[in-house]
Amino acid sequence: MVLNRVCYRRRLSYNTKSNKTRLNKTPGGKLVTMYAKKTSQVSKCGDCKLALRGVPAVRPSKLARLSKRIKTVSRTHGGTKCSGCVKSRIVRAFLIEEQKIVARVLKAQVKN
């Protein structure tokens, strides 16, 4: 009878989030534990919480090692806001400015 018991290979001996393992059979037929890396979350838009396209989903330590051009998108608020939210912000700012101009014109007409 073959026992499929394996033990941890590192010093941490508790079943924590950072110590997840899976069984793997070596070419020699021996069962060993392989440590699984944590899954990374995709970057999300700050306004609508949709996943950002063009930004890789990697762990924070790897993200720090990536260059800036890989972490962002070449656009205003690139890498933090999605294109739809940026568009709505631009339109909103434009409409607010238009409203101010209309109010100024009406105020000038009332004076005359």
PDB file of C-alpha atoms in Angstrom:
ATOM      1  CA  MET A   1       0.000   0.000   0.000  1.00  0.00           C
ATOM      2  CA  VAL A   2       1.382   3.395  -1.042  1.00  0.00           C
ATOM      3  CA  LEU A   3       0.945   6.323   1.314  1.00  0.00           C
ATOM      4  CA  ASN A   4       0.270   9.673  -0.374  1.00  0.00           C
ATOM      5  CA  ARG A   5       1.426  11.689   2.623  1.00  0.00           C
ATOM      6  CA  VAL A   6       3.575  14.687   1.885  1.00  0.00           C
ATOM      7  CA  CYS A   7       4.885  17.454   4.111  1.00  0.00           C
ATOM      8  CA  TYR A   8       5.562  21.143   3.698  1.00  0.00           C
ATOM      9  CA  ARG A   9       8.965  22.085   2.279  1.00  0.00           C
ATOM     10  CA  ARG A  10       9.213  25.478   3.985  1.00  0.00           C
ATOM     11  CA  ARG A  11       9.253  26.464   7.653  1.00  0.00           C
ATOM     12  CA  LEU A  12       5.634  27.722   7.802  1.00  0.00           C
ATOM     13  CA  SER A  13       3.633  24.745   9.041  1.00  0.00           C
ATOM     14  CA  TYR A  14       0.098  26.151   9.054  1.00  0.00           C
ATOM     15  CA  ASN A  15      -2.549  26.047   6.328  1.00  0.00           C
ATOM     16  CA  THR A  16      -2.661  29.804   5.728  1.00  0.00           C
ATOM     17  CA  LYS A  17      -3.461  31.853   2.617  1.00  0.00           C
ATOM     18  CA  SER A  18       0.230  32.270   1.841  1.00  0.00           C
ATOM     19  CA  ASN A  19       1.002  28.553   2.311  1.00  0.00           C
ATOM     20  CA  LYS A  20      -1.301  26.920  -0.257  1.00  0.00           C
ATOM     21  CA  THR A  21       0.103  23.824  -1.942  1.00  0.00           C
ATOM     22  CA  ARG A  22      -0.793  21.172  -4.491  1.00  0.00           C
ATOM     23  CA  LEU A  23       0.543  17.697  -5.083  1.00  0.00           C
ATOM     24  CA  ASN A  24       2.862  17.080  -8.013  1.00  0.00           C
ATOM     25  CA  LYS A  25       4.470  13.897  -9.221  1.00  0.00           C
ATOM     26  CA  THR A  26       8.135  14.195 -10.238  1.00  0.00           C
ATOM     27  CA  PRO A  27       9.619  12.305 -13.220  1.00  0.00           C
ATOM     28  CA  GLY A  28      11.081   9.882 -10.673  1.00  0.00           C
ATOM     29  CA  GLY A  29       7.562   8.979  -9.505  1.00  0.00           C
ATOM     30  CA  LYS A  30       7.849  10.751  -6.156  1.00  0.00           C
ATOM     31  CA  LEU A  31       4.973  12.875  -4.783  1.00  0.00           C
ATOM     32  CA  VAL A  32       6.057  16.356  -3.702  1.00  0.00           C
ATOM     33  CA  THR A  33       4.252  19.543  -2.690  1.00  0.00           C
ATOM     34  CA  MET A  34       4.341  22.557  -4.998  1.00  0.00           C
ATOM     35  CA  TYR A  35       3.554  25.965  -3.582  1.00  0.00           C
ATOM     36  CA  ALA A  36       0.841  27.928  -5.375  1.00  0.00           C
ATOM     37  CA  LYS A  37       1.235  31.659  -5.903  1.00  0.00           C
ATOM     38  CA  LYS A  38      -1.591  33.916  -4.766  1.00  0.00           C
ATOM     39  CA  THR A  39      -3.986  34.948  -7.522  1.00  0.00           C
ATOM     40  CA  SER A  40      -3.821  38.626  -8.363  1.00  0.00           C
ATOM     41  CA  GLN A  41      -6.764  40.966  -8.721  1.00  0.00           C
ATOM     42  CA  VAL A  42      -7.240  43.040 -11.834  1.00  0.00           C
ATOM     43  CA  SER A  43      -7.040  46.839 -11.462  1.00  0.00           C
ATOM     44  CA  LYS A  44     -10.460  48.473 -11.334  1.00  0.00           C
ATOM     45  CA  CYS A  45     -11.847  51.878 -12.270  1.00  0.00           C
ATOM     46  CA  GLY A  46     -12.091  54.241  -9.300  1.00  0.00           C
ATOM     47  CA  ASP A  47     -15.600  55.404 -10.265  1.00  0.00           C
ATOM     48  CA  CYS A  48     -17.536  52.465 -11.743  1.00  0.00           C
ATOM     49  CA  LYS A  49     -15.371  49.565 -10.432  1.00  0.00           C
ATOM     50  CA  LEU A  50     -15.056  47.949 -13.891  1.00  0.00           C
ATOM     51  CA  ALA A  51     -11.851  46.096 -14.763  1.00  0.00           C
ATOM     52  CA  LEU A  52      -9.307  48.342 -16.477  1.00  0.00           C
ATOM     53  CA  ARG A  53      -8.154  47.182 -19.887  1.00  0.00           C
ATOM     54  CA  GLY A  54      -4.481  47.560 -20.731  1.00  0.00           C
ATOM     55  CA  VAL A  55      -3.273  47.205 -17.143  1.00  0.00           C
ATOM     56  CA  PRO A  56      -1.839  43.781 -16.217  1.00  0.00           C
ATOM     57  CA  ALA A  57      -3.278  41.835 -13.287  1.00  0.00           C
ATOM     58  CA  VAL A  58      -0.154  41.078 -11.240  1.00  0.00           C
ATOM     59  CA  ARG A  59       0.759  40.949  -7.554  1.00  0.00           C
ATOM     60  CA  PRO A  60       1.847  44.258  -5.941  1.00  0.00           C
ATOM     61  CA  SER A  61       5.515  43.192  -5.709  1.00  0.00           C
ATOM     62  CA  LYS A  62       5.630  42.467  -9.454  1.00  0.00           C
ATOM     63  CA  LEU A  63       3.692  45.671 -10.203  1.00  0.00           C
ATOM     64  CA  ALA A  64       6.414  47.691  -8.463  1.00  0.00           C
ATOM     65  CA  ARG A  65       9.025  46.146 -10.774  1.00  0.00           C
ATOM     66  CA  LEU A  66       7.094  46.923 -13.978  1.00  0.00           C
ATOM     67  CA  SER A  67       7.838  50.106 -15.913  1.00  0.00           C
ATOM     68  CA  LYS A  68       5.353  52.973 -15.961  1.00  0.00           C
ATOM     69  CA  ARG A  69       4.355  52.468 -19.609  1.00  0.00           C
ATOM     70  CA  ILE A  70       3.154  48.935 -18.825  1.00  0.00           C
ATOM     71  CA  LYS A  71       1.174  49.984 -15.719  1.00  0.00           C
ATOM     72  CA  THR A  72      -0.769  52.839 -17.341  1.00  0.00           C
ATOM     73  CA  VAL A  73      -2.698  53.756 -20.461  1.00  0.00           C
ATOM     74  CA  SER A  74      -1.633  56.858 -22.413  1.00  0.00           C
ATOM     75  CA  ARG A  75      -4.714  58.936 -21.636  1.00  0.00           C
ATOM     76  CA  THR A  76      -5.846  61.365 -18.942  1.00  0.00           C
ATOM     77  CA  HIS A  77      -6.458  59.339 -15.750  1.00  0.00           C
ATOM     78  CA  GLY A  78      -4.946  56.327 -17.580  1.00  0.00           C
ATOM     79  CA  GLY A  79      -4.532  53.350 -15.273  1.00  0.00           C
ATOM     80  CA  THR A  80      -7.002  54.663 -12.663  1.00  0.00           C
ATOM     81  CA  LYS A  81     -10.247  55.455 -14.531  1.00  0.00           C
ATOM     82  CA  CYS A  82     -11.876  53.688 -17.483  1.00  0.00           C
ATOM     83  CA  SER A  83     -12.439  55.500 -20.794  1.00  0.00           C
ATOM     84  CA  GLY A  84     -16.196  55.825 -20.240  1.00  0.00           C
ATOM     85  CA  CYS A  85     -15.762  57.565 -16.894  1.00  0.00           C
ATOM     86  CA  VAL A  86     -13.093  59.906 -18.308  1.00  0.00           C
ATOM     87  CA  LYS A  87     -15.449  60.787 -21.179  1.00  0.00           C
ATOM     88  CA  SER A  88     -18.330  61.516 -18.798  1.00  0.00           C
ATOM     89  CA  ARG A  89     -16.041  63.697 -16.633  1.00  0.00           C
ATOM     90  CA  ILE A  90     -14.972  65.736 -19.691  1.00  0.00           C
ATOM     91  CA  VAL A  91     -18.583  66.170 -20.860  1.00  0.00           C
ATOM     92  CA  ARG A  92     -19.691  67.160 -17.339  1.00  0.00           C
ATOM     93  CA  ALA A  93     -16.910  69.760 -17.050  1.00  0.00           C
ATOM     94  CA  PHE A  94     -17.798  71.162 -20.476  1.00  0.00           C
ATOM     95  CA  LEU A  95     -21.501  71.438 -19.614  1.00  0.00           C
ATOM     96  CA  ILE A  96     -20.737  73.149 -16.295  1.00  0.00           C
ATOM     97  CA  GLU A  97     -18.584  75.724 -18.113  1.00  0.00           C
ATOM     98  CA  GLU A  98     -21.365  76.266 -20.670  1.00  0.00           C
ATOM     99  CA  GLN A  99     -23.837  76.789 -17.814  1.00  0.00           C
ATOM    100  CA  LYS A 100     -21.568  79.432 -16.270  1.00  0.00           C
ATOM    101  CA  ILE A 101     -21.318  81.289 -19.594  1.00  0.00           C
ATOM    102  CA  VAL A 102     -25.124  81.236 -20.038  1.00  0.00           C
ATOM    103  CA  ALA A 103     -25.599  82.553 -16.488  1.00  0.00           C
ATOM    104  CA  ARG A 104     -23.101  85.367 -17.175  1.00  0.00           C
ATOM    105  CA  VAL A 105     -24.900  86.315 -20.413  1.00  0.00           C
ATOM    106  CA  LEU A 106     -28.309  86.355 -18.697  1.00  0.00           C
ATOM    107  CA  LYS A 107     -26.911  88.492 -15.882  1.00  0.00           C
ATOM    108  CA  ALA A 108     -25.499  90.971 -18.444  1.00  0.00           C
ATOM    109  CA  GLN A 109     -28.889  91.139 -20.224  1.00  0.00           C
ATOM    110  CA  VAL A 110     -30.698  91.882 -16.981  1.00  0.00           C
ATOM    111  CA  LYS A 111     -28.311  94.801 -16.275  1.00  0.00           C
ATOM    112  CA  ASN A 112     -28.976  96.378 -19.692  1.00  0.00           C
TER     113      ASN A 112
END
